[in-house]
Short mmCIF file of C-alpha atoms in Angstrom, two decimals:
data_model
loop_
_atom_site.label_atom_id
_atom_site.label_comp_id
_atom_site.label_asym_id
_atom_site.label_seq_id
_atom_site.Cartn_x
_atom_site.Cartn_y
_atom_site.Cartn_z
CA MET A 113 113.22 -100.30 -34.67
CA ARG A 114 110.66 -102.60 -33.14
CA PHE A 115 109.25 -101.52 -29.80
CA LYS A 116 107.66 -103.89 -27.37
CA PHE A 117 105.72 -102.85 -24.34
CA TYR A 118 103.97 -104.58 -21.52
CA VAL A 119 100.87 -103.56 -19.58
CA ALA A 120 100.21 -105.10 -16.16
CA MET A 121 96.61 -105.00 -14.93
CA MET A 122 97.49 -105.33 -11.20
CA ALA A 123 100.26 -103.91 -8.93
CA ALA A 124 103.76 -104.85 -10.10
CA VAL A 125 106.04 -104.24 -7.16
CA CYS A 126 109.09 -105.74 -8.82
CA ALA A 127 108.73 -103.42 -11.80
CA ALA A 128 108.49 -100.38 -9.57
CA GLN A 129 111.64 -101.39 -7.72
CA ALA A 130 113.48 -101.84 -11.02
CA TRP A 131 112.50 -98.32 -12.16
CA ALA A 132 113.55 -96.82 -8.85
CA ALA A 133 116.99 -98.34 -9.31
CA ASN A 134 117.22 -96.65 -12.76
CA GLU A 135 117.46 -100.03 -14.49
CA PRO A 136 116.30 -100.18 -18.14
CA TYR A 137 112.72 -101.51 -18.21
CA ALA A 138 110.28 -101.75 -21.07
CA GLY A 139 106.89 -101.77 -19.48
CA ALA A 140 104.73 -99.97 -16.96
CA ILE A 141 104.64 -98.75 -13.40
CA VAL A 142 101.09 -99.61 -12.43
CA ARG A 143 99.17 -97.82 -9.71
CA LYS A 144 95.87 -99.25 -8.46
CA GLU A 145 93.43 -97.24 -6.42
CA SER A 146 90.11 -98.43 -5.03
CA GLY A 147 87.38 -98.15 -7.67
CA ILE A 148 89.72 -96.72 -10.30
CA THR A 149 90.95 -98.51 -13.42
CA PRO A 150 94.74 -99.11 -13.15
CA LYS A 151 96.86 -96.55 -15.03
CA ALA A 152 100.23 -97.10 -16.68
CA ASP A 153 103.14 -94.70 -17.34
CA PHE A 154 105.37 -95.90 -20.19
CA ARG A 155 109.10 -95.24 -20.54
CA PRO A 156 111.43 -96.39 -23.32
CA GLY A 157 114.10 -98.79 -22.25
CA ASN A 158 115.37 -102.31 -22.69
CA MET A 159 112.98 -103.98 -25.14
CA THR A 160 112.85 -107.32 -23.29
CA ASP A 161 109.46 -108.79 -22.38
CA ILE A 162 108.85 -108.87 -18.65
CA MET A 163 107.06 -112.14 -17.85
CA PRO A 164 104.98 -112.70 -14.68
CA SER A 165 106.80 -114.63 -12.01
CA LEU A 166 103.72 -115.99 -10.28
CA GLN A 167 100.48 -117.65 -11.44
CA LYS A 168 97.75 -115.04 -11.72
CA SER A 169 94.04 -115.49 -11.23
CA ASP A 170 91.65 -114.79 -14.09
CA GLU A 171 90.98 -111.31 -12.72
CA GLU A 172 94.74 -110.56 -12.41
CA GLN A 173 95.89 -111.91 -15.78
CA GLU A 174 98.27 -109.44 -17.39
CA ILE A 175 97.92 -108.06 -20.91
CA TYR A 176 100.92 -108.04 -23.24
CA PHE A 177 101.26 -105.71 -26.22
CA SER A 178 103.61 -105.97 -29.19
CA ALA A 179 103.81 -103.61 -32.19
CA ASP A 180 106.17 -102.03 -34.73
CA GLU A 181 105.33 -98.45 -33.66
CA LEU A 182 104.09 -97.01 -30.39
CA GLU A 183 102.65 -93.61 -29.51
CA THR A 184 101.54 -92.62 -26.00
CA ASP A 185 99.41 -89.73 -24.74
CA GLU A 186 99.98 -89.77 -20.99
CA ALA A 187 97.67 -86.83 -20.36
CA ASN A 188 94.67 -88.59 -21.86
CA GLY A 189 95.80 -92.12 -21.00
CA LEU A 190 95.83 -93.13 -24.66
CA ILE A 191 98.16 -95.62 -26.36
CA VAL A 192 98.33 -96.06 -30.13
CA ALA A 193 100.06 -99.10 -31.65
CA LYS A 194 100.68 -99.62 -35.37
CA GLY A 195 102.05 -102.43 -37.48
CA ASN A 196 101.84 -106.14 -36.61
CA VAL A 197 99.99 -105.45 -33.38
CA VAL A 198 99.65 -108.43 -31.03
CA VAL A 199 97.76 -108.35 -27.73
CA GLU A 200 97.81 -111.33 -25.37
CA ARG A 201 95.83 -112.05 -22.23
CA GLY A 202 96.23 -115.61 -21.01
CA LYS A 203 95.32 -117.85 -23.95
CA MET A 204 93.45 -115.05 -25.72
CA VAL A 205 95.40 -113.45 -28.59
CA LEU A 206 94.42 -110.42 -30.71
CA ASP A 207 96.20 -109.63 -34.00
CA ALA A 208 95.57 -106.40 -35.93
CA ASP A 209 97.18 -103.70 -38.08
CA ARG A 210 96.34 -100.82 -35.71
CA LEU A 211 95.20 -100.48 -32.11
CA TRP A 212 94.00 -97.74 -29.75
CA TYR A 213 93.99 -98.39 -26.00
CA ASN A 214 92.15 -95.96 -23.70
CA GLN A 215 93.47 -96.70 -20.22
CA LYS A 216 90.93 -94.51 -18.45
CA ARG A 217 87.96 -96.31 -20.00
CA ASP A 218 89.77 -99.66 -20.26
CA VAL A 219 88.75 -99.90 -23.94
CA ILE A 220 90.75 -101.40 -26.80
CA VAL A 221 89.80 -100.66 -30.41
CA ALA A 222 91.62 -102.64 -33.11
CA GLU A 223 91.18 -102.46 -36.86
CA GLY A 224 92.65 -103.92 -40.02
CA ASN A 225 92.89 -107.70 -40.55
CA VAL A 226 91.66 -108.37 -37.03
CA VAL A 227 91.99 -111.95 -35.79
CA LEU A 228 90.90 -112.80 -32.23
CA THR A 229 91.74 -116.26 -30.91
CA GLU A 230 89.58 -117.13 -27.89
CA GLU A 231 90.64 -119.26 -24.94
CA ASP A 232 88.34 -122.09 -26.10
CA GLY A 233 90.14 -122.27 -29.46
CA SER A 234 87.53 -120.49 -31.59
CA VAL A 235 88.85 -117.81 -33.98
CA LEU A 236 87.09 -114.56 -34.90
CA TYR A 237 87.80 -112.62 -38.13
CA THR A 238 86.69 -109.03 -38.77
CA ASP A 239 87.88 -105.58 -39.85
CA GLU A 240 87.28 -103.81 -36.54
CA ILE A 241 86.65 -104.85 -32.95
CA GLU A 242 86.08 -103.11 -29.62
CA LEU A 243 87.19 -104.82 -26.41
CA SER A 244 86.65 -103.71 -22.82
CA GLN A 245 86.62 -104.98 -19.23
CA LYS A 246 90.04 -106.61 -19.58
CA MET A 247 89.11 -108.03 -22.99
CA LYS A 248 86.14 -109.90 -21.52
CA ARG A 249 83.58 -107.82 -23.42
CA ALA A 250 83.64 -107.45 -27.20
CA PHE A 251 81.57 -105.76 -29.88
CA VAL A 252 82.01 -106.46 -33.61
CA ASN A 253 80.24 -105.67 -36.87
CA LYS A 254 80.45 -108.08 -39.82
CA VAL A 255 82.22 -111.06 -38.30
CA LYS A 256 83.15 -114.62 -39.21
CA VAL A 257 83.79 -117.14 -36.42
CA ILE A 258 85.39 -120.56 -36.81
CA LEU A 259 84.62 -122.69 -33.77
CA ARG A 260 87.08 -125.25 -32.47
CA ASP A 261 85.19 -128.10 -34.16
CA GLU A 262 85.67 -126.28 -37.53
CA SER A 263 82.00 -125.24 -37.74
CA ARG A 264 81.41 -121.64 -38.86
CA ILE A 265 79.23 -118.67 -37.96
CA TRP A 266 78.72 -115.42 -39.88
CA ALA A 267 76.91 -112.48 -38.30
CA ASP A 268 76.14 -108.80 -38.91
CA THR A 269 76.75 -108.00 -35.23
CA PHE A 270 78.57 -109.94 -32.52
CA VAL A 271 78.54 -109.13 -28.80
CA LYS A 272 80.54 -111.01 -26.17
CA LYS A 273 79.74 -110.47 -22.49
CA PRO A 274 82.02 -110.94 -19.45
CA SER A 275 80.07 -114.12 -18.62
CA ASP A 276 81.36 -115.45 -22.01
CA ASN A 277 77.79 -115.49 -23.36
CA LYS A 278 77.65 -114.35 -26.98
CA GLN A 279 74.83 -112.72 -28.95
CA MET A 280 74.68 -112.46 -32.76
CA ARG A 281 72.22 -110.79 -35.11
CA ASN A 282 71.39 -111.91 -38.66
CA ALA A 283 73.65 -114.92 -38.32
CA SER A 284 74.32 -118.12 -40.29
CA TYR A 285 75.71 -121.38 -38.92
CA THR A 286 77.04 -124.49 -40.68
CA ALA A 287 79.21 -127.46 -39.75
CA CYS A 288 79.95 -128.32 -43.40
CA ASP A 289 83.32 -127.92 -45.09
CA MET A 290 83.37 -124.85 -47.29
CA CYS A 291 84.45 -124.88 -50.94
CA GLN A 292 85.23 -121.62 -52.70
CA GLY A 293 82.30 -120.39 -54.74
CA LYS A 294 79.95 -123.14 -53.51
CA SER A 295 77.18 -123.07 -50.93
CA PRO A 296 77.47 -125.44 -47.94
CA LEU A 297 75.39 -128.59 -47.99
CA TRP A 298 73.27 -127.17 -45.18
CA GLN A 299 73.17 -124.08 -43.02
CA ILE A 300 70.94 -122.41 -40.45
CA ASP A 301 70.07 -118.72 -40.86
CA ALA A 302 68.58 -116.89 -37.89
CA ARG A 303 67.54 -113.41 -36.91
CA LYS A 304 69.16 -113.87 -33.51
CA VAL A 305 71.66 -116.40 -32.15
CA ASN A 306 72.60 -116.74 -28.48
CA TYR A 307 75.51 -118.79 -27.16
CA ASP A 308 74.87 -119.87 -23.57
CA ALA A 309 78.33 -120.51 -22.07
CA LYS A 310 77.04 -121.97 -18.80
CA GLY A 311 74.41 -124.20 -20.39
CA GLN A 312 76.69 -124.94 -23.38
CA ASN A 313 73.87 -124.38 -25.89
CA ILE A 314 73.48 -122.44 -29.13
CA ASN A 315 69.94 -121.04 -29.40
CA TYR A 316 68.33 -119.61 -32.54
CA ASN A 317 65.32 -117.32 -32.97
CA ASP A 318 63.45 -117.28 -36.30
CA ALA A 319 65.64 -119.98 -37.82
CA VAL A 320 65.52 -121.05 -41.47
CA VAL A 321 67.19 -124.33 -42.44
CA ARG A 322 68.72 -124.25 -45.93
CA ILE A 323 69.89 -127.15 -48.09
CA LYS A 324 72.29 -126.02 -50.83
CA ASN A 325 71.15 -122.46 -50.08
CA VAL A 326 67.50 -123.40 -50.71
CA PRO A 327 65.20 -122.70 -47.71
CA VAL A 328 63.60 -125.97 -46.56
CA PHE A 329 61.67 -125.14 -43.40
CA TYR A 330 61.25 -122.44 -40.75
CA LEU A 331 61.49 -122.84 -36.97
CA PRO A 332 60.60 -120.05 -34.54
CA PHE A 333 63.09 -121.52 -32.05
CA LEU A 334 65.94 -124.00 -32.42
CA SER A 335 68.62 -125.16 -30.00
CA HIS A 336 71.56 -127.55 -30.12
CA PRO A 337 74.65 -128.24 -27.93
CA SER A 338 77.73 -126.11 -28.46
CA PRO A 339 80.89 -127.70 -29.92
CA GLU A 340 82.55 -128.29 -26.54
CA VAL A 341 79.78 -130.73 -25.56
CA LYS A 342 80.93 -134.30 -26.19
CA ARG A 343 77.94 -136.25 -24.85
CA ARG A 344 74.52 -135.13 -23.66
CA SER A 345 71.07 -136.65 -23.32
CA GLY A 346 68.56 -135.34 -25.82
CA LEU A 347 66.66 -135.83 -29.06
CA LEU A 348 68.59 -136.69 -32.21
CA MET A 349 67.48 -136.40 -35.83
CA THR A 350 64.03 -137.88 -36.54
CA SER A 351 63.68 -140.21 -39.53
CA MET A 352 60.64 -140.42 -41.80
CA GLY A 353 59.79 -142.85 -44.57
CA SER A 354 57.47 -145.47 -45.94
CA SER A 355 57.58 -149.19 -46.71
CA SER A 356 55.19 -151.86 -47.92
CA TYR A 357 55.21 -153.46 -44.47
CA LEU A 358 55.07 -150.46 -42.10
CA GLY A 359 53.26 -148.00 -44.33
CA GLN A 360 54.14 -144.41 -43.47
CA TYR A 361 56.37 -144.22 -40.40
CA LEU A 362 58.10 -141.74 -38.13
CA GLN A 363 61.18 -142.73 -36.10
CA PRO A 364 62.26 -140.25 -33.41
CA THR A 365 65.59 -140.98 -31.71
CA TYR A 366 66.49 -140.15 -28.11
CA PHE A 367 70.05 -140.39 -26.76
CA TRP A 368 70.33 -141.09 -23.01
CA ASN A 369 73.78 -140.37 -21.60
CA VAL A 370 73.69 -142.70 -18.59
CA SER A 371 77.36 -142.12 -17.69
CA ASP A 372 80.71 -141.48 -19.34
CA GLN A 373 80.92 -145.22 -20.10
CA THR A 374 77.27 -146.07 -20.75
CA ASP A 375 74.57 -144.79 -23.08
CA VAL A 376 71.17 -145.86 -24.42
CA ILE A 377 69.60 -144.93 -27.76
CA LEU A 378 65.81 -145.26 -28.00
CA SER A 379 64.47 -145.30 -31.57
CA PRO A 380 60.87 -146.60 -31.83
CA TYR A 381 58.84 -146.63 -35.05
CA PHE A 382 55.36 -145.07 -35.20
CA SER A 383 53.72 -146.49 -38.32
CA THR A 384 50.34 -146.40 -40.02
CA ASP A 385 50.14 -150.17 -40.72
CA ARG A 386 51.96 -151.70 -37.75
CA ASP A 387 51.34 -149.23 -34.92
CA ILE A 388 54.46 -149.10 -32.68
CA VAL A 389 57.72 -150.98 -33.18
CA LEU A 390 60.09 -150.75 -30.20
CA GLY A 391 63.77 -150.24 -31.01
CA GLY A 392 66.96 -149.27 -29.25
CA GLN A 393 70.63 -149.77 -28.55
CA TYR A 394 72.63 -150.20 -25.33
CA ARG A 395 76.39 -149.59 -25.11
CA GLN A 396 78.76 -149.84 -22.16
CA TYR A 397 82.52 -149.84 -21.77
CA PHE A 398 84.20 -151.56 -18.84
CA TYR A 399 87.78 -151.35 -17.67
CA ASN A 400 88.45 -154.73 -19.30
CA GLY A 401 85.91 -154.81 -22.11
CA HIS A 402 82.69 -153.57 -23.66
CA ILE A 403 79.18 -154.66 -24.62
CA SER A 404 76.84 -153.39 -27.34
CA ALA A 405 73.30 -154.66 -27.89
CA SER A 406 70.68 -153.46 -30.37
CA GLY A 407 67.28 -154.80 -31.31
CA THR A 408 63.64 -154.24 -32.15
CA TYR A 409 60.31 -155.77 -31.05
CA LEU A 410 56.88 -155.82 -32.72
CA ASP A 411 53.60 -157.23 -31.40
CA ASP A 412 52.23 -158.10 -34.85
CA LYS A 413 48.58 -158.51 -33.83
CA GLY A 414 47.24 -155.02 -34.39
CA GLY A 415 47.30 -152.62 -37.31
CA ASP A 416 46.06 -152.78 -40.87
CA TYR A 417 46.65 -156.19 -42.47
CA ARG A 418 44.58 -155.74 -45.61
CA LYS A 419 47.79 -155.24 -47.60
CA MET A 420 49.53 -158.37 -46.32
CA ASN A 421 48.56 -161.60 -44.57
CA TYR A 422 50.97 -161.55 -41.63
CA ARG A 423 50.43 -165.28 -40.93
CA GLN A 424 51.50 -166.21 -44.45
CA PHE A 425 54.65 -168.40 -44.35
CA ASN A 426 54.33 -168.71 -40.55
CA ARG A 427 55.02 -165.11 -39.63
CA PRO A 428 54.74 -165.11 -35.81
CA GLU A 429 52.75 -162.54 -33.88
CA HIS A 430 55.72 -161.61 -31.66
CA ARG A 431 58.52 -160.53 -33.93
CA GLY A 432 61.90 -158.96 -33.34
CA ASN A 433 65.65 -159.20 -33.52
CA LEU A 434 68.67 -158.95 -31.22
CA PHE A 435 72.26 -158.21 -32.24
CA LEU A 436 74.82 -158.38 -29.42
CA ASP A 437 78.58 -157.86 -29.43
CA ALA A 438 80.72 -158.19 -26.29
CA ARG A 439 84.39 -158.50 -25.39
CA TYR A 440 85.99 -159.02 -21.99
CA GLU A 441 89.64 -159.48 -21.03
CA LEU A 442 89.58 -162.21 -18.37
CA ASN A 443 93.24 -161.74 -17.41
CA ASP A 444 96.58 -160.90 -19.02
CA TYR A 445 96.31 -163.86 -21.39
CA TRP A 446 92.65 -164.80 -21.99
CA VAL A 447 89.99 -162.78 -23.86
CA ALA A 448 86.30 -163.75 -24.16
CA ASN A 449 84.27 -162.63 -27.21
CA LEU A 450 80.56 -162.98 -27.96
CA ASP A 451 78.85 -162.14 -31.25
CA TYR A 452 75.18 -163.13 -30.96
CA ASN A 453 72.61 -162.55 -33.73
CA TYR A 454 68.96 -163.61 -33.53
CA VAL A 455 65.81 -162.90 -35.53
CA SER A 456 62.30 -164.17 -34.80
CA ASP A 457 61.56 -165.29 -38.38
CA VAL A 458 63.11 -165.36 -41.80
CA PHE A 459 61.11 -162.40 -43.16
CA TYR A 460 61.56 -159.93 -40.29
CA LEU A 461 64.84 -158.29 -41.35
CA LYS A 462 63.48 -157.88 -44.88
CA ASP A 463 60.12 -156.50 -43.70
CA MET A 464 61.85 -153.97 -41.43
CA SER A 465 64.71 -153.15 -43.85
CA LEU A 466 67.27 -153.91 -41.15
CA ALA A 467 70.97 -154.76 -41.45
CA GLY A 468 71.57 -158.33 -42.62
CA ARG A 469 68.32 -158.53 -44.58
CA ASP A 470 70.15 -159.80 -47.70
CA ASP A 471 72.30 -162.37 -45.88
CA ALA A 472 71.54 -166.07 -46.37
CA TRP A 473 72.09 -166.78 -42.68
CA LEU A 474 73.05 -165.18 -39.37
CA THR A 475 76.15 -166.36 -37.54
CA SER A 476 76.58 -166.35 -33.76
CA LYS A 477 79.99 -166.97 -32.22
CA LEU A 478 81.41 -167.49 -28.73
CA SER A 479 85.18 -167.66 -28.36
CA PHE A 480 87.95 -167.71 -25.76
CA GLU A 481 91.35 -166.62 -27.04
CA ARG A 482 94.75 -166.87 -25.37
CA PHE A 483 97.74 -164.71 -26.29
CA GLU A 484 101.13 -165.39 -24.71
CA GLY A 485 104.44 -164.61 -26.33
CA ARG A 486 104.66 -166.54 -29.60
CA ASP A 487 101.76 -168.85 -28.70
CA TYR A 488 98.10 -168.47 -29.69
CA ALA A 489 95.14 -170.65 -28.71
CA THR A 490 91.39 -170.36 -29.24
CA ILE A 491 88.24 -172.27 -28.28
CA GLU A 492 85.20 -171.33 -30.37
CA GLY A 493 81.57 -172.25 -30.90
CA TYR A 494 79.34 -171.34 -33.87
CA HIS A 495 75.58 -171.36 -34.40
CA TYR A 496 73.80 -170.51 -37.69
CA GLN A 497 70.25 -169.30 -38.40
CA LEU A 498 68.95 -169.48 -41.98
CA THR A 499 67.44 -166.18 -43.16
CA SER A 500 67.01 -166.78 -46.90
CA TYR A 501 63.53 -165.28 -47.28
CA ASN A 502 63.52 -165.91 -51.04
CA LEU A 503 63.94 -169.65 -50.46
CA LYS A 504 61.26 -169.65 -47.75
CA ALA A 505 58.78 -167.87 -50.02
CA ARG A 506 59.59 -170.08 -53.01
CA ASN A 507 59.72 -173.51 -51.34
CA SER A 508 58.90 -173.77 -47.65
CA ALA A 509 59.64 -177.52 -47.51
CA GLU A 510 63.13 -177.09 -48.97
CA TYR A 511 63.74 -174.28 -46.52
CA ASP A 512 62.83 -176.56 -43.59
CA ASN A 513 65.19 -179.26 -44.88
CA ARG A 514 68.05 -176.79 -45.14
CA MET A 515 67.35 -175.62 -41.62
CA LYS A 516 67.99 -179.17 -40.41
CA ASP A 517 71.30 -179.24 -42.30
CA LEU A 518 72.63 -176.06 -40.69
CA PRO A 519 75.62 -177.01 -38.54
CA THR A 520 76.40 -176.16 -34.95
CA VAL A 521 80.15 -176.11 -34.40
CA ALA A 522 81.04 -176.85 -30.78
CA PRO A 523 83.83 -176.72 -30.15
CA PHE A 524 86.42 -175.58 -32.63
CA MET A 525 89.87 -175.53 -31.04
CA GLU A 526 93.16 -174.31 -32.44
CA TYR A 527 96.67 -173.92 -31.08
CA GLU A 528 99.58 -172.31 -32.90
CA ASN A 529 103.21 -171.91 -31.84
CA ILE A 530 106.06 -170.16 -33.61
CA SER A 531 109.51 -170.97 -32.27
CA THR A 532 112.22 -168.41 -31.63
CA PRO A 533 114.25 -167.88 -34.84
CA ASN A 534 117.73 -169.34 -34.90
CA PRO A 535 120.78 -167.25 -35.88
CA TYR A 536 119.96 -167.84 -39.55
CA GLY A 537 116.36 -166.59 -39.22
CA ALA A 538 114.76 -170.02 -39.52
CA TYR A 539 111.93 -171.05 -37.18
CA PHE A 540 109.39 -173.83 -36.65
CA LYS A 541 105.62 -173.30 -36.87
CA THR A 542 103.17 -175.78 -35.38
CA ASN A 543 99.39 -175.65 -35.85
CA VAL A 544 96.97 -178.08 -34.22
CA SER A 545 93.17 -177.83 -34.64
CA ALA A 546 90.09 -179.90 -33.84
CA ALA A 547 86.38 -179.43 -34.57
CA SER A 548 83.05 -181.11 -33.80
CA VAL A 549 80.03 -180.42 -36.04
CA TYR A 550 76.41 -181.31 -35.19
CA ARG A 551 73.19 -181.02 -37.25
CA GLU A 552 69.48 -181.46 -36.50
CA SER A 553 69.44 -184.23 -39.11
CA ASP A 554 71.60 -186.26 -36.67
CA GLU A 555 74.64 -185.99 -38.89
CA GLU A 556 77.81 -185.49 -36.87
CA SER A 557 81.46 -185.15 -37.75
CA GLN A 558 84.71 -184.63 -35.89
CA ARG A 559 88.21 -183.93 -37.11
CA VAL A 560 91.71 -183.32 -35.78
CA SER A 561 94.59 -181.94 -37.84
CA MET A 562 98.21 -180.98 -37.25
CA ILE A 563 100.52 -178.96 -39.49
CA ASN A 564 104.25 -178.46 -38.95
#
């Protein structure tokens, strides 16, 4: 026979009235005296869970027990539960094979396949756990914790305080997926790990970063945001490298969380041959659209130029690039889009190893699109910038001639309509388009076409 019992942590007037009326009740008559931990007297009865009728505060949240077997020692205030033990307090759930509950000390000891699911979604696995202060304090030896973002922590000792701060000794942390018998790609081992619930940080003392279980470097102190943090200003991973143009360089990255809709990423280069290269990205979301802009800037007058003549092939002193993407919904029908790409000279993307360095040209586009029912219309403009550095280096004159032949398309217009299908599924489709093309070589062309 499966027994269920219920422990209320505050006064339960309704339960007392039910007992007085000699009605079957599986639960507790709870007495609370000033400064004394509430006590419970258990009686067998109807094995139906008694659920709280009113919303309780965090301090008044009731604790529910469920088990296959139950033993009570009323004299010593001790309850022993065995077999499929489940303890619930709010969103916190404890599963175990056996449990001892000392009502006088308000201490729960559970052992055997212990699984504790926290209110924040993290799950703790161990063989034995001690809980007190209404399950707000915990002590564990040899524990594994899976956080709600699927990252993992192992520790020799684990202590949880009523403030929800957690302390771990001889702990390891990784956010990598685990494969049986294989080490994670990276992990952090530390003598001491502290989880700051209020500050939402995980802090490490005497941390060792391992790659494939090989120690890479040691840090006396390390800190990073806890998994519940979605966005926060702070330093990101720093990049290091070398190139023929920059020499040795270091690129720290700082994330600035301006607001929930806006952020800035600052990522300058500090190099041995070109001093400082400014770099960054700006992103913002509006109610009706978004904008994203990224770029770099270099004052190419200082630094060590013994390795390369920076004026060769007309490299300018002020160099940089700008990539911009924007979209805005003007109303229920019209949408404006901008894709703008600019670079100061043909060699810059290659010198800096930036995106688009292998493209023959950069394309910029401005468009206005209309969507209404089965109709679609667009007005677009295109501009091209030649970035074929191989051609420039091989034949500068030919490059200049091709620059003059690059077209500017303004405007390109298109309208398309699809009629409502008739009863047989047939419909008419009409497409009308027009374009005007201009070149620096004074060559122009226009066209209009219609397809039914």
